[in-house]
Tab-separated table of C-alpha atoms and ligand atoms in Angstrom:
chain	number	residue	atom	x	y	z
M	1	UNK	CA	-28.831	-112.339	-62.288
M	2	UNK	CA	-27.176	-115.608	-63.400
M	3	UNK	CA	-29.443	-118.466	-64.502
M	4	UNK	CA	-28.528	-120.292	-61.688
M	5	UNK	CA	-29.547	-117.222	-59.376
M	6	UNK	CA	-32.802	-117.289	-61.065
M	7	UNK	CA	-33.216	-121.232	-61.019
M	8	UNK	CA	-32.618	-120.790	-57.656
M	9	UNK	CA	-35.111	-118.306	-57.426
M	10	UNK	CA	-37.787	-120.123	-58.966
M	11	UNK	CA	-37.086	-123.565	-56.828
M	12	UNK	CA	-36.913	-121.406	-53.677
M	13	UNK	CA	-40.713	-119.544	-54.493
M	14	UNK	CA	-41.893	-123.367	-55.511
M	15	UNK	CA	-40.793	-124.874	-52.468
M	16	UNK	CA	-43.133	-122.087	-50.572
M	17	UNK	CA	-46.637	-122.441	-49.420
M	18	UNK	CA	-47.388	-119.460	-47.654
M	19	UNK	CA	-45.815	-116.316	-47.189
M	20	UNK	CA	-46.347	-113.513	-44.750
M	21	UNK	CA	-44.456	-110.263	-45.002
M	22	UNK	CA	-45.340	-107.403	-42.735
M	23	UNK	CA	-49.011	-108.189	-42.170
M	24	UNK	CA	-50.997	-106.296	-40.407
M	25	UNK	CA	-55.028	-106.309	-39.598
M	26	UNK	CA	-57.102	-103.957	-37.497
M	27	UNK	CA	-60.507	-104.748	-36.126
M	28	UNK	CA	-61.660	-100.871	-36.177
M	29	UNK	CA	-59.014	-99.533	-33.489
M	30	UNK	CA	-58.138	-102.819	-32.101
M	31	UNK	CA	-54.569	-103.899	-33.591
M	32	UNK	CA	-55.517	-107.658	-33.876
M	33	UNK	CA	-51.797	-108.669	-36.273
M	34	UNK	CA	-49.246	-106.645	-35.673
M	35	UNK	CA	-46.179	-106.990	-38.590
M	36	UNK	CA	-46.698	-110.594	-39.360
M	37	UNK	CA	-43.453	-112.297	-41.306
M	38	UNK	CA	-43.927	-116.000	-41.973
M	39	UNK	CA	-42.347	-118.081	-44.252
M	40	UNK	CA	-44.268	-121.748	-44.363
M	41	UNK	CA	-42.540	-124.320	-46.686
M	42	UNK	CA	-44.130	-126.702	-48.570
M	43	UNK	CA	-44.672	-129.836	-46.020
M	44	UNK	CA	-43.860	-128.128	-43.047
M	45	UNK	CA	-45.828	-128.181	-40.220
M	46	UNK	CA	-46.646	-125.177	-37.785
M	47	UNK	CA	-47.802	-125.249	-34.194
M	48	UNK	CA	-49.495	-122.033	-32.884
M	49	UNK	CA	-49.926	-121.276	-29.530
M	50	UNK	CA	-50.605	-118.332	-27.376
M	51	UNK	CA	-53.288	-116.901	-24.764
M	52	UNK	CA	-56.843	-116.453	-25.774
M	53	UNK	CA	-57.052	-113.200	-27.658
M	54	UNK	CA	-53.769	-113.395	-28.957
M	55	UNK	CA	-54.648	-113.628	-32.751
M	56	UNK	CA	-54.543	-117.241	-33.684
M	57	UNK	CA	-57.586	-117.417	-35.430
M	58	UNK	CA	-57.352	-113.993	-37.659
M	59	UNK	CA	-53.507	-115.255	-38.403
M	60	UNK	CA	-55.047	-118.632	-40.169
M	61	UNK	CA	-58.256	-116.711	-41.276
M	62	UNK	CA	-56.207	-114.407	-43.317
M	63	UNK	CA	-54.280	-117.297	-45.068
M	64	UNK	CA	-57.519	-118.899	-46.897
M	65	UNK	CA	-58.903	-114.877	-46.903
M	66	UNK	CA	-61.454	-115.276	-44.620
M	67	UNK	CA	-60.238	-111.942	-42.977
M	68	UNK	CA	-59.172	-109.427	-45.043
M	69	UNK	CA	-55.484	-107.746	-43.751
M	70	UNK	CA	-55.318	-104.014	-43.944
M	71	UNK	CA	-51.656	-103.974	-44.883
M	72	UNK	CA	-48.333	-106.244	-45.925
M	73	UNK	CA	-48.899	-108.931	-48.098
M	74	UNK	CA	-50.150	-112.664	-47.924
M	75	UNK	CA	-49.178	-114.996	-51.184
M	76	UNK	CA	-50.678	-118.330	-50.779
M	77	UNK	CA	-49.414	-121.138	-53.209
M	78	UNK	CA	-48.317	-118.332	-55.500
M	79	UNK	CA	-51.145	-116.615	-55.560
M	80	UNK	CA	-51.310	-112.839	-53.542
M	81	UNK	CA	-54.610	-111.710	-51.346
M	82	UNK	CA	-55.772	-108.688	-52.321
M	83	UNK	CA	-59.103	-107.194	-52.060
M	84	UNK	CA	-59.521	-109.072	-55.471
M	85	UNK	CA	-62.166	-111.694	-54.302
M	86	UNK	CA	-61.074	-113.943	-57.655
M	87	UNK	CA	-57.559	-114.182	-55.805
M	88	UNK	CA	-59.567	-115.534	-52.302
M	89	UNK	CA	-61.919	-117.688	-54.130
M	90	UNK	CA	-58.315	-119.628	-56.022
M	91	UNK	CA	-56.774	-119.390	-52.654
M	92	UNK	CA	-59.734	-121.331	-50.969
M	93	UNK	CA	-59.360	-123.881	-53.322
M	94	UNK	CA	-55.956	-124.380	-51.926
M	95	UNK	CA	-56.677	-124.410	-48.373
M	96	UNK	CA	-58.943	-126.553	-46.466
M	97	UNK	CA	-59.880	-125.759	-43.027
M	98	UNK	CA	-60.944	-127.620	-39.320
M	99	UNK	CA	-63.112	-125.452	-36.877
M	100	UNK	CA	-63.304	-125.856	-33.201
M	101	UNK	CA	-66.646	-126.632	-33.820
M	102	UNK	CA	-67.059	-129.267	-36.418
M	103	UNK	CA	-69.588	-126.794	-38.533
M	104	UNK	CA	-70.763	-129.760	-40.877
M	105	UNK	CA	-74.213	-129.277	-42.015
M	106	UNK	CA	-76.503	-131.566	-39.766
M	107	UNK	CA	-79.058	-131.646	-42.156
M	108	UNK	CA	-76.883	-134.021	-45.108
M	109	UNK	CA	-75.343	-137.161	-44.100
M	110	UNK	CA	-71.419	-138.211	-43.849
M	111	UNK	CA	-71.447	-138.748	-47.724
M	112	UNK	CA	-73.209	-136.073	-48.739
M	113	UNK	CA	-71.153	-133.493	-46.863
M	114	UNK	CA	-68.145	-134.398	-48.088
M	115	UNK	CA	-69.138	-134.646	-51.578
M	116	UNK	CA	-71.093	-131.281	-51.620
M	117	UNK	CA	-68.253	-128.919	-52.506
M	118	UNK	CA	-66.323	-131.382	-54.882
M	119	UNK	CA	-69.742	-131.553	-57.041
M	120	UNK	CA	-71.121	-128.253	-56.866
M	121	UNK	CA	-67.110	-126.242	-56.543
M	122	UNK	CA	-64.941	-128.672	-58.543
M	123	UNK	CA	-67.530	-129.510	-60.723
M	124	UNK	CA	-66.589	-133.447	-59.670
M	125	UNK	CA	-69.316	-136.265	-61.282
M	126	UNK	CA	-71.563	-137.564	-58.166
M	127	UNK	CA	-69.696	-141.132	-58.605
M	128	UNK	CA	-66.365	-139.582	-58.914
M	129	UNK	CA	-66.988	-137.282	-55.474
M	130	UNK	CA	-68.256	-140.066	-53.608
M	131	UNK	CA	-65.512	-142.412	-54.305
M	132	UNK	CA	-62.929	-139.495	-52.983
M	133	UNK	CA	-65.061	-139.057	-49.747
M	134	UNK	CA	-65.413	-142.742	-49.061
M	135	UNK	CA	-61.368	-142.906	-49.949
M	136	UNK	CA	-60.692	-140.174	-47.522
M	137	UNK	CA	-63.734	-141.299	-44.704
M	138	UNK	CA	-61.262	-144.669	-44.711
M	139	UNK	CA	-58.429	-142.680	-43.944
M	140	UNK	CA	-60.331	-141.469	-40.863
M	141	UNK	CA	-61.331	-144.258	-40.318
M	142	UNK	CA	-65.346	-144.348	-40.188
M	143	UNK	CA	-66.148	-145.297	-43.614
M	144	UNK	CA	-69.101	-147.531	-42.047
M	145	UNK	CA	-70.718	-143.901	-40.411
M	146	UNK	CA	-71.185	-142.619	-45.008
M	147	UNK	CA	-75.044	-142.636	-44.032
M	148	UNK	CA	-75.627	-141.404	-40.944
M	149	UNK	CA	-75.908	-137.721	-39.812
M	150	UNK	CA	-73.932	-135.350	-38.297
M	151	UNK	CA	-76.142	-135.777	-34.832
M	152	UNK	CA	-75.900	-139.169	-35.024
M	153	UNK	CA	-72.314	-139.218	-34.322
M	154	UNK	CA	-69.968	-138.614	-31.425
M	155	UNK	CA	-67.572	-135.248	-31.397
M	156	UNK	CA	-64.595	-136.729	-32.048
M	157	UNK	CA	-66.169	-138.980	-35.133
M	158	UNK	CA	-67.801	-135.212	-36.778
M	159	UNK	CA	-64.285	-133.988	-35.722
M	160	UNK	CA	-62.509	-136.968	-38.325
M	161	UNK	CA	-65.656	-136.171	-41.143
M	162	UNK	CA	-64.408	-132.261	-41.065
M	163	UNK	CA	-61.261	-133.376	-41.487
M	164	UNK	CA	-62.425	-135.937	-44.178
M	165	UNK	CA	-64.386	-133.362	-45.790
M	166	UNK	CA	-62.264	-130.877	-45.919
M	167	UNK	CA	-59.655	-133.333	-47.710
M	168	UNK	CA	-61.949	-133.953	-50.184
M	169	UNK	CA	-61.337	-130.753	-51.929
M	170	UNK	CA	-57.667	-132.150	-52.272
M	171	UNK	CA	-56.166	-129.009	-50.409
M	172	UNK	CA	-52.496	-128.292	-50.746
M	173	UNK	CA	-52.621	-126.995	-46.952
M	174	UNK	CA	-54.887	-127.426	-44.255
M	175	UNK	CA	-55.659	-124.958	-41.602
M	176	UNK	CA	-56.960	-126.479	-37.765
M	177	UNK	CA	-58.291	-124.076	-35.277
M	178	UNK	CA	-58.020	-125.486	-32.219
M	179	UNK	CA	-59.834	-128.633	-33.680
M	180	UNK	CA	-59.609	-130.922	-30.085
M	181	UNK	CA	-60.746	-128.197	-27.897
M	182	UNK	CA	-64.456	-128.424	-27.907
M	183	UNK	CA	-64.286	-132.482	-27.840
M	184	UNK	CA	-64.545	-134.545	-24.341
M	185	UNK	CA	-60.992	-135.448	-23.374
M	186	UNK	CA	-61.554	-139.370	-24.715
M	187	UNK	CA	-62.607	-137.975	-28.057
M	188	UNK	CA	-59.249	-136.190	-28.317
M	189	UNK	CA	-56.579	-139.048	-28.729
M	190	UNK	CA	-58.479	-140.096	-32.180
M	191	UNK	CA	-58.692	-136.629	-33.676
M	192	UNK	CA	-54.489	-136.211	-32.925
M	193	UNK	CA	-53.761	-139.182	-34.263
M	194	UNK	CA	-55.942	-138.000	-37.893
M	195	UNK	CA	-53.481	-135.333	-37.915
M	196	UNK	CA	-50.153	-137.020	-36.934
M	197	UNK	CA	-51.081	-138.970	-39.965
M	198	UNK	CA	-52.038	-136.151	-42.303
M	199	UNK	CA	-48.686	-134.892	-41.054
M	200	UNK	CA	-46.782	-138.027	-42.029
M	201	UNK	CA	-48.301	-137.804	-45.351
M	202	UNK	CA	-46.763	-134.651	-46.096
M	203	UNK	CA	-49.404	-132.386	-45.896
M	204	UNK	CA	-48.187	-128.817	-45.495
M	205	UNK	CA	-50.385	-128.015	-42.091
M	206	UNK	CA	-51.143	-124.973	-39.779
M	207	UNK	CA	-52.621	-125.691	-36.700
M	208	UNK	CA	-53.764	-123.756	-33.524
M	209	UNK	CA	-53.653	-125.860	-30.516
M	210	UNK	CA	-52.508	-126.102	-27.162
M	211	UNK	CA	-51.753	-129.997	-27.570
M	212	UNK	CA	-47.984	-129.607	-26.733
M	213	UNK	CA	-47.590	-133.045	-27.002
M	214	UNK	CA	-48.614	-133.181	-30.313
M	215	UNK	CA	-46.223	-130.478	-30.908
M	216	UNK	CA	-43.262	-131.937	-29.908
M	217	UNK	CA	-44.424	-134.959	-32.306
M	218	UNK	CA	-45.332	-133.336	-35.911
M	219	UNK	CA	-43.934	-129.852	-35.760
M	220	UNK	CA	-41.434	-128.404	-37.680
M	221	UNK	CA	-41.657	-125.039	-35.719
M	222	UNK	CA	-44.106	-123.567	-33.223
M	223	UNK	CA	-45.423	-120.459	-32.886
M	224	UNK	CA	-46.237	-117.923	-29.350
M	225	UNK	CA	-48.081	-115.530	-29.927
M	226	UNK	CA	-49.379	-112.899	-27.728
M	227	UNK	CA	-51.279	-109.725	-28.534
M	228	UNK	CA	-51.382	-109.756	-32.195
M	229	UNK	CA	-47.699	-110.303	-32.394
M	230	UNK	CA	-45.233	-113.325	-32.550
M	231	UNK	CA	-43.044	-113.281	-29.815
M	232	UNK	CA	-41.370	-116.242	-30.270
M	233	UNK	CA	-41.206	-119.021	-33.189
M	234	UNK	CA	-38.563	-121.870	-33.032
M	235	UNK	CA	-38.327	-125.723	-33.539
M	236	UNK	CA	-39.636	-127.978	-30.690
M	237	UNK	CA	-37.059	-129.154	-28.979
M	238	UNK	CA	-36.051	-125.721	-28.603
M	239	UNK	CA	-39.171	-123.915	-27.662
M	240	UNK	CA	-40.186	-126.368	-25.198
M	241	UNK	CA	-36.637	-126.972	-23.520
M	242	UNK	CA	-35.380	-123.317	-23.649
M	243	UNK	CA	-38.539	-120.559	-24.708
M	244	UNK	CA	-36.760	-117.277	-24.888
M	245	UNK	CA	-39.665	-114.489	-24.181
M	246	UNK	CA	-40.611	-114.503	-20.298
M	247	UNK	CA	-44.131	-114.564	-22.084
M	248	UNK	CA	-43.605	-117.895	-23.610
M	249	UNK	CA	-42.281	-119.124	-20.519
M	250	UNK	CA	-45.029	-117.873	-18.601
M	251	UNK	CA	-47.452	-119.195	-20.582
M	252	UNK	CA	-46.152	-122.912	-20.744
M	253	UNK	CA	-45.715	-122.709	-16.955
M	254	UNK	CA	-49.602	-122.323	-17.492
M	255	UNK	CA	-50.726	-124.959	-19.910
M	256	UNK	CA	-47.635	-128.002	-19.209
K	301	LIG	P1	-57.364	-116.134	-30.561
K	301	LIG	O1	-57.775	-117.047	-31.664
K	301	LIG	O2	-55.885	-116.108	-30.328
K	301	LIG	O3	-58.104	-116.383	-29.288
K	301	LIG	P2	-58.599	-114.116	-32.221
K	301	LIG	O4	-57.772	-114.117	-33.456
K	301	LIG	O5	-59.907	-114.804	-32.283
K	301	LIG	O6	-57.728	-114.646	-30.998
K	301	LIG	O7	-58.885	-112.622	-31.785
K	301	LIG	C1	-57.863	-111.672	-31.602
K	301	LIG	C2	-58.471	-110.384	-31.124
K	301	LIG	O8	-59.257	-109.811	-32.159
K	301	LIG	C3	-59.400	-110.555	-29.930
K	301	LIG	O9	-59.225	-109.462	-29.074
K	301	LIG	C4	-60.771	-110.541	-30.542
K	301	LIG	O10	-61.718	-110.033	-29.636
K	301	LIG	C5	-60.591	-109.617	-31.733
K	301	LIG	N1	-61.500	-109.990	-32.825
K	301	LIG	C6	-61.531	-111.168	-33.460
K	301	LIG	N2	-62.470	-111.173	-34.435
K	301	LIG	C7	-63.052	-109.962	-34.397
K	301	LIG	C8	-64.098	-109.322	-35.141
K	301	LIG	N3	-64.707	-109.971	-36.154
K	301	LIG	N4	-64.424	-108.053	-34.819
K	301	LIG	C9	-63.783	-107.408	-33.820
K	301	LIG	N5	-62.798	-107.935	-33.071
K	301	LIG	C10	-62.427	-109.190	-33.355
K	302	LIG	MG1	-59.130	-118.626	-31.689
Protein backbone atom coordinates (compact mmCIF):
# COMPACT_ATOMS: atom_id res chain seq x y z
CA UNK A 1 0.00 0.00 0.00
CA UNK A 2 1.22 3.48 -1.02
CA UNK A 3 0.79 6.33 1.48
CA UNK A 4 -1.58 7.80 -0.59
CA UNK A 5 -3.62 4.39 -0.67
CA UNK A 6 -3.55 4.50 2.99
CA UNK A 7 -4.36 8.36 3.32
CA UNK A 8 -7.02 7.50 1.30
CA UNK A 9 -7.94 4.87 3.46
CA UNK A 10 -8.00 6.72 6.53
CA UNK A 11 -10.11 9.87 4.93
CA UNK A 12 -12.51 7.32 3.41
CA UNK A 13 -13.16 5.36 7.20
CA UNK A 14 -13.34 9.22 8.68
CA UNK A 15 -15.79 10.36 6.34
CA UNK A 16 -18.08 7.20 7.63
CA UNK A 17 -20.68 7.19 10.27
CA UNK A 18 -22.13 3.96 10.19
CA UNK A 19 -21.39 0.88 8.60
CA UNK A 20 -23.37 -2.26 8.02
CA UNK A 21 -21.84 -5.33 6.46
CA UNK A 22 -23.82 -8.52 6.28
CA UNK A 23 -26.03 -8.03 9.32
CA UNK A 24 -28.18 -10.26 10.35
CA UNK A 25 -30.66 -10.59 13.61
CA UNK A 26 -33.08 -13.33 14.57
CA UNK A 27 -35.90 -12.93 17.02
CA UNK A 28 -35.78 -16.83 18.11
CA UNK A 29 -36.81 -18.36 14.56
CA UNK A 30 -38.15 -15.25 13.14
CA UNK A 31 -35.44 -13.77 10.58
CA UNK A 32 -36.15 -10.07 11.53
CA UNK A 33 -32.55 -8.52 9.23
CA UNK A 34 -31.68 -10.46 6.69
CA UNK A 35 -27.80 -9.54 5.21
CA UNK A 36 -27.88 -5.90 5.99
CA UNK A 37 -24.99 -3.76 3.92
CA UNK A 38 -25.15 -0.04 4.61
CA UNK A 39 -22.75 2.43 4.18
CA UNK A 40 -24.03 5.95 5.92
CA UNK A 41 -21.60 8.92 5.37
CA UNK A 42 -20.97 11.44 7.61
CA UNK A 43 -23.94 14.16 6.96
CA UNK A 44 -25.97 12.11 4.93
CA UNK A 45 -29.34 11.66 5.46
CA UNK A 46 -31.42 8.31 5.15
CA UNK A 47 -35.12 7.82 4.61
CA UNK A 48 -36.54 4.36 5.58
CA UNK A 49 -39.60 3.13 4.50
CA UNK A 50 -41.37 -0.11 4.18
CA UNK A 51 -44.64 -2.04 5.45
CA UNK A 52 -45.23 -2.56 9.09
CA UNK A 53 -43.16 -5.53 10.13
CA UNK A 54 -40.61 -4.97 7.75
CA UNK A 55 -37.66 -4.27 10.21
CA UNK A 56 -37.32 -0.56 10.50
CA UNK A 57 -37.12 -0.33 14.00
CA UNK A 58 -34.53 -3.40 14.79
CA UNK A 59 -32.38 -1.82 11.65
CA UNK A 60 -31.99 1.67 13.79
CA UNK A 61 -32.12 -0.27 17.17
CA UNK A 62 -29.07 -2.15 16.24
CA UNK A 63 -27.11 1.06 15.26
CA UNK A 64 -27.13 2.71 18.96
CA UNK A 65 -27.13 -1.35 20.24
CA UNK A 66 -30.33 -1.42 21.52
CA UNK A 67 -30.76 -4.87 19.73
CA UNK A 68 -28.09 -7.01 19.70
CA UNK A 69 -27.38 -8.63 15.83
CA UNK A 70 -26.59 -12.29 15.80
CA UNK A 71 -24.15 -11.98 12.92
CA UNK A 72 -22.12 -9.40 10.38
CA UNK A 73 -20.83 -6.48 11.82
CA UNK A 74 -22.08 -2.89 12.84
CA UNK A 75 -19.11 -0.08 13.38
CA UNK A 76 -20.62 3.07 14.53
CA UNK A 77 -18.33 6.26 14.44
CA UNK A 78 -15.40 3.86 14.48
CA UNK A 79 -16.32 2.00 17.06
CA UNK A 80 -17.63 -2.02 16.35
CA UNK A 81 -20.85 -3.63 18.36
CA UNK A 82 -20.04 -6.55 19.85
CA UNK A 83 -21.50 -8.26 22.74
CA UNK A 84 -18.93 -5.96 24.60
CA UNK A 85 -21.51 -3.68 26.44
CA UNK A 86 -18.39 -0.93 26.92
CA UNK A 87 -18.54 -0.75 22.95
CA UNK A 88 -22.72 0.00 23.20
CA UNK A 89 -22.44 2.24 26.10
CA UNK A 90 -19.48 4.63 23.68
CA UNK A 91 -21.77 4.02 20.82
CA UNK A 92 -24.84 5.54 22.72
CA UNK A 93 -22.97 8.40 23.40
CA UNK A 94 -22.80 8.90 19.73
CA UNK A 95 -26.27 8.41 18.81
CA UNK A 96 -29.27 10.13 20.00
CA UNK A 97 -32.61 8.82 19.33
CA UNK A 98 -36.64 10.10 18.65
CA UNK A 99 -39.43 7.49 19.54
CA UNK A 100 -42.84 7.38 18.09
CA UNK A 101 -43.86 8.03 21.36
CA UNK A 102 -42.13 10.97 22.85
CA UNK A 103 -40.98 8.67 26.07
CA UNK A 104 -39.85 11.85 28.13
CA UNK A 105 -40.27 11.32 31.74
CA UNK A 106 -43.60 13.15 32.79
CA UNK A 107 -42.61 13.40 36.13
CA UNK A 108 -39.39 16.28 35.46
CA UNK A 109 -40.08 19.34 33.61
CA UNK A 110 -38.75 20.57 29.97
CA UNK A 111 -35.40 21.63 31.69
CA UNK A 112 -34.87 19.02 33.74
CA UNK A 113 -35.26 16.33 31.09
CA UNK A 114 -33.00 17.57 28.92
CA UNK A 115 -30.37 18.24 31.34
CA UNK A 116 -30.68 14.80 33.14
CA UNK A 117 -28.31 12.75 30.99
CA UNK A 118 -25.72 15.62 30.29
CA UNK A 119 -25.32 15.89 34.30
CA UNK A 120 -25.59 12.52 35.49
CA UNK A 121 -23.83 10.72 31.76
CA UNK A 122 -21.47 13.52 30.67
CA UNK A 123 -20.79 14.50 33.95
CA UNK A 124 -21.89 18.30 32.61
CA UNK A 125 -22.07 21.15 35.75
CA UNK A 126 -26.01 21.88 36.39
CA UNK A 127 -25.33 25.58 34.88
CA UNK A 128 -23.38 24.28 32.03
CA UNK A 129 -26.36 21.50 31.10
CA UNK A 130 -28.98 23.93 31.40
CA UNK A 131 -27.52 26.50 29.22
CA UNK A 132 -27.14 23.59 26.34
CA UNK A 133 -30.87 22.59 26.84
CA UNK A 134 -32.18 26.12 26.83
CA UNK A 135 -29.66 26.64 23.58
CA UNK A 136 -31.11 23.64 21.93
CA UNK A 137 -35.11 24.19 23.42
CA UNK A 138 -34.52 27.67 21.17
CA UNK A 139 -33.67 25.77 18.31
CA UNK A 140 -37.06 24.04 18.67
CA UNK A 141 -38.39 26.66 19.31
CA UNK A 142 -40.27 26.50 22.86
CA UNK A 143 -37.72 27.86 25.08
CA UNK A 144 -40.73 29.68 27.02
CA UNK A 145 -42.34 25.77 27.79
CA UNK A 146 -38.27 25.11 30.23
CA UNK A 147 -40.82 24.76 33.27
CA UNK A 148 -43.64 23.09 32.45
CA UNK A 149 -44.22 19.27 32.23
CA UNK A 150 -44.35 16.84 29.81
CA UNK A 151 -48.45 16.66 30.27
CA UNK A 152 -48.68 20.05 30.11
CA UNK A 153 -47.75 20.22 26.58
CA UNK A 154 -49.21 19.36 23.20
CA UNK A 155 -47.69 16.17 21.06
CA UNK A 156 -46.04 17.90 18.66
CA UNK A 157 -44.32 20.45 21.42
CA UNK A 158 -43.01 16.86 23.63
CA UNK A 159 -42.24 15.71 20.02
CA UNK A 160 -39.59 19.11 19.55
CA UNK A 161 -38.34 18.52 23.62
CA UNK A 162 -37.29 14.72 22.49
CA UNK A 163 -35.71 16.07 19.84
CA UNK A 164 -34.21 18.90 22.05
CA UNK A 165 -33.25 16.46 24.54
CA UNK A 166 -31.84 14.14 22.71
CA UNK A 167 -29.48 16.97 21.13
CA UNK A 168 -28.37 17.78 24.27
CA UNK A 169 -26.08 14.89 24.51
CA UNK A 170 -24.39 16.53 21.36
CA UNK A 171 -24.92 13.26 19.21
CA UNK A 172 -22.92 12.81 16.07
CA UNK A 173 -26.15 11.01 14.53
CA UNK A 174 -29.59 10.93 15.37
CA UNK A 175 -31.92 8.08 14.92
CA UNK A 176 -36.12 8.99 14.39
CA UNK A 177 -38.55 6.19 14.51
CA UNK A 178 -41.36 7.19 12.92
CA UNK A 179 -41.32 10.39 15.16
CA UNK A 180 -44.75 12.18 13.37
CA UNK A 181 -46.78 9.12 13.45
CA UNK A 182 -48.42 9.13 16.78
CA UNK A 183 -49.01 13.14 16.57
CA UNK A 184 -52.54 14.69 15.25
CA UNK A 185 -51.98 15.66 11.63
CA UNK A 186 -51.62 19.69 12.69
CA UNK A 187 -48.90 18.70 15.12
CA UNK A 188 -46.95 17.17 12.23
CA UNK A 189 -45.84 20.21 9.99
CA UNK A 190 -43.76 21.60 13.20
CA UNK A 191 -42.01 18.37 14.08
CA UNK A 192 -40.78 18.10 9.98
CA UNK A 193 -39.72 21.26 9.89
CA UNK A 194 -37.27 20.46 13.45
CA UNK A 195 -35.78 17.97 11.27
CA UNK A 196 -35.46 19.70 7.83
CA UNK A 197 -33.46 21.99 9.98
CA UNK A 198 -31.38 19.46 11.89
CA UNK A 199 -30.84 18.24 8.34
CA UNK A 200 -29.61 21.59 7.04
CA UNK A 201 -27.29 21.73 9.86
CA UNK A 202 -25.49 18.80 8.83
CA UNK A 203 -26.49 16.38 11.13
CA UNK A 204 -25.78 12.87 9.89
CA UNK A 205 -29.64 11.48 10.38
CA UNK A 206 -31.58 8.11 10.06
CA UNK A 207 -35.06 8.32 10.03
CA UNK A 208 -38.09 5.90 9.68
CA UNK A 209 -41.02 7.58 8.24
CA UNK A 210 -43.54 7.43 5.74
CA UNK A 211 -43.43 11.38 5.21
CA UNK A 212 -42.47 11.10 1.46
CA UNK A 213 -42.57 14.56 1.20
CA UNK A 214 -40.10 15.09 3.57
CA UNK A 215 -38.13 12.64 1.71
CA UNK A 216 -37.94 14.12 -1.40
CA UNK A 217 -36.77 17.36 0.67
CA UNK A 218 -33.72 16.20 3.08
CA UNK A 219 -32.73 12.81 1.79
CA UNK A 220 -29.72 11.79 0.39
CA UNK A 221 -31.06 8.18 -0.24
CA UNK A 222 -34.12 6.24 0.87
CA UNK A 223 -34.54 3.05 1.93
CA UNK A 224 -37.65 0.01 1.13
CA UNK A 225 -37.59 -2.39 3.05
CA UNK A 226 -39.72 -5.37 3.27
CA UNK A 227 -39.36 -8.51 5.36
CA UNK A 228 -36.16 -7.98 7.06
CA UNK A 229 -34.46 -7.20 3.83
CA UNK A 230 -33.69 -4.04 1.66
CA UNK A 231 -35.16 -4.33 -1.50
CA UNK A 232 -34.47 -1.24 -2.83
CA UNK A 233 -32.22 1.91 -1.71
CA UNK A 234 -31.63 4.86 -4.18
CA UNK A 235 -31.65 8.76 -4.20
CA UNK A 236 -35.08 10.52 -4.29
CA UNK A 237 -35.65 11.60 -7.36
CA UNK A 238 -35.04 8.21 -8.41
CA UNK A 239 -36.96 6.12 -6.01
CA UNK A 240 -39.96 8.15 -6.20
CA UNK A 241 -39.99 8.72 -10.12
CA UNK A 242 -38.79 5.20 -11.17
CA UNK A 243 -38.81 2.43 -7.85
CA UNK A 244 -37.39 -0.69 -9.34
CA UNK A 245 -38.87 -3.71 -7.02
CA UNK A 246 -42.73 -4.28 -7.88
CA UNK A 247 -42.69 -4.18 -3.93
CA UNK A 248 -41.60 -0.65 -3.76
CA UNK A 249 -43.95 0.22 -6.31
CA UNK A 250 -46.66 -1.44 -4.68
CA UNK A 251 -46.16 0.00 -1.64
CA UNK A 252 -46.00 3.77 -2.77
CA UNK A 253 -49.14 3.08 -4.82
CA UNK A 254 -50.30 2.54 -1.09
CA UNK A 255 -49.03 5.41 0.96
CA UNK A 256 -48.76 8.51 -2.15
P1 LIG B 1 -41.16 -2.25 11.67
O1 LIG B 1 -40.49 -1.22 12.51
O2 LIG B 1 -40.72 -2.22 10.24
O3 LIG B 1 -42.65 -2.22 11.77
P2 LIG B 1 -39.92 -4.09 13.52
O4 LIG B 1 -38.46 -3.87 13.32
O5 LIG B 1 -40.54 -3.48 14.72
O6 LIG B 1 -40.71 -3.68 12.20
O7 LIG B 1 -40.21 -5.64 13.60
C1 LIG B 1 -39.79 -6.55 12.61
C2 LIG B 1 -40.29 -7.92 12.95
O8 LIG B 1 -39.62 -8.39 14.12
C3 LIG B 1 -41.78 -7.97 13.26
O9 LIG B 1 -42.30 -9.16 12.74
C4 LIG B 1 -41.83 -7.98 14.76
O10 LIG B 1 -42.97 -8.66 15.22
C5 LIG B 1 -40.56 -8.72 15.13
N1 LIG B 1 -40.04 -8.26 16.42
C6 LIG B 1 -39.66 -7.01 16.72
N2 LIG B 1 -39.21 -6.92 17.99
C7 LIG B 1 -39.31 -8.16 18.51
C8 LIG B 1 -39.01 -8.75 19.78
N3 LIG B 1 -38.47 -8.01 20.77
N4 LIG B 1 -39.25 -10.07 19.94
C9 LIG B 1 -39.76 -10.81 18.93
N5 LIG B 1 -40.08 -10.33 17.71
C10 LIG B 1 -39.85 -9.03 17.49
MG1 LIG C 1 -41.29 0.27 13.73
Amino acid sequence: MTDEDRSGAASAEQSIAIEMIALNKWFGAYHALRDIDLLVERGERIVICGPSGSGKSTLIRCVNGLEAHESGRIIVEGTELTSDLRQSHEVRREVGMVFQHFNLFPHLTILENCTLAPIHVLKMDRAEAEAAAMHYLGKVQIPEQADKYPGQLSGGQQQRVAIARALCMNPKIMLFDEPTSALDPEMVKEVLETMVQLARDGMTMLCVTHEMAFARQVADRVIFMDAGAIVEINRPEAFFSSPKHPRTKLFLGQIL
